[in-house]
Coordinates of C-alpha atoms in Angstrom, one line a residue:
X24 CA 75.4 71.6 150.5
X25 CA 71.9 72.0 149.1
X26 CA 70.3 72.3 152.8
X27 CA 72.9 75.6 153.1
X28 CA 72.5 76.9 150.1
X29 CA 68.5 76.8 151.2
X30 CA 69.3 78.5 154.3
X31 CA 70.9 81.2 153.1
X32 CA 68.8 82.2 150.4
X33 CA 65.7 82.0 153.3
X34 CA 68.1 84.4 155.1
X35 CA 68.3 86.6 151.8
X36 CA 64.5 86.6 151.1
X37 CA 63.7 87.6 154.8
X38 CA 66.3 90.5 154.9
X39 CA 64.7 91.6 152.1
X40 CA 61.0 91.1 153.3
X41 CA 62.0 92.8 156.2
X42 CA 63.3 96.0 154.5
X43 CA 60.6 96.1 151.9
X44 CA 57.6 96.1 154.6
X45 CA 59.8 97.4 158.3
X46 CA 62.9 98.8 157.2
X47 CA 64.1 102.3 155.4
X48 CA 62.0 103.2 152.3
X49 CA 59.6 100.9 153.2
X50 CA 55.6 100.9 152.0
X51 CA 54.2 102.0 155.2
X52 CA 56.8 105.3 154.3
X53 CA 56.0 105.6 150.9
X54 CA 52.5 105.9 151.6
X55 CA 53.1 108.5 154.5
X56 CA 55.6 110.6 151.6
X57 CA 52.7 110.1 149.2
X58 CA 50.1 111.8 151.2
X59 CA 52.4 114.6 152.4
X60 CA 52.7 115.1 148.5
X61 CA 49.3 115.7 148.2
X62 CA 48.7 117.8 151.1
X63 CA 51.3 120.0 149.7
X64 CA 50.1 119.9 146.3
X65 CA 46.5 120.8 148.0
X66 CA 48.3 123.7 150.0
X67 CA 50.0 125.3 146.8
X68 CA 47.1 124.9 144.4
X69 CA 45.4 128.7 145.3
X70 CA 49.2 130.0 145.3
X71 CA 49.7 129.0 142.1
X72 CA 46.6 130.3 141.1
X73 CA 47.2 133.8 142.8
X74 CA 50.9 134.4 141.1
X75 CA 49.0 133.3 137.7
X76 CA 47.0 136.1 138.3
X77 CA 49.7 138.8 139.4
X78 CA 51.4 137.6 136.4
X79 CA 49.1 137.9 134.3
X80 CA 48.6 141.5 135.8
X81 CA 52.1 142.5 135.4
X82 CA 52.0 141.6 131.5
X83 CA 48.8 143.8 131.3
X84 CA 50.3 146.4 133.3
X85 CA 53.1 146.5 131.4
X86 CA 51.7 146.3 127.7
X87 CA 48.3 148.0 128.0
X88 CA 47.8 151.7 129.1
X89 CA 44.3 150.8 129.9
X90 CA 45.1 148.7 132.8
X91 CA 47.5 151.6 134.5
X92 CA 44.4 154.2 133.8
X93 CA 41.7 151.6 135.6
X94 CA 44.2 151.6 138.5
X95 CA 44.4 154.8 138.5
X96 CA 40.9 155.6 138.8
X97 CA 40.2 153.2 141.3
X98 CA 43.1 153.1 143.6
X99 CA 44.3 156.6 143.1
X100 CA 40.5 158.7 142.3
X101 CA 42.5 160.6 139.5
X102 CA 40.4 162.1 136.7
X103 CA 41.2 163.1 133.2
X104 CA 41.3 166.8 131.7
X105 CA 38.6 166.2 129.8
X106 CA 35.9 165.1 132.1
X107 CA 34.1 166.4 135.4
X108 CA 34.1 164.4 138.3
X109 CA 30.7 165.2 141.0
X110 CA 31.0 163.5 144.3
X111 CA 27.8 162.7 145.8
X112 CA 27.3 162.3 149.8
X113 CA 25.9 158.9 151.1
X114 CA 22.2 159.4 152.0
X115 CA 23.1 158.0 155.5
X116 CA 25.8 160.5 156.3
X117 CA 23.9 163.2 155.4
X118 CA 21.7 163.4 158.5
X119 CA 24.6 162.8 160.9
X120 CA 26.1 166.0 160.3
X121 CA 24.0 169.5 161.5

């Protein structure tokens, strides 16, 4: 009775062996979901630091006048009432036309 009891719980400890290192969910599997994490933590790092950024420039957009103005300026070229704007020609262009 002993000698099956013996047996059987051999059985039981290499069914389980066999799933822990072979089977589904394994370590070999873990390991490979493991490194797949990091990857994609290592791909989504700069993403997350880009929408920190455009969120960060939606609140300023949104709160601050001086953020719209700046993009104004820059993006746009407006100018306000009060000041006069003088565009000056690039040295280098100014020989290529006669």
């Amino acid at each position: 009775m002993l000698k099956w009891l013996a047996v059987v719980l051999l059985a039981l400890l290499a069914l389980l062996q066999y799933r822990l290192w072979l089977g589904e969910g394994s370590l070999s599997e873990l390991a490979e979901v493991g490194q797949r994490v990091e990857q994609l933590e290592a791909e989504n790092a700069p993403l997350r630091a880009r929408n920190e950024r455009l969120a960060a420039e939606v609140v300023d957009l949104k709160t601050g006048l001086d953020a719209i103005e700046e993009r104004a300026r820059s993006e746009v070229g407006m100018v306000r009432t009060d000041e006069q704007f003088f565009w000056v020609p690039q040295a280098g262009n100014a020989g290529a036309n006669p």
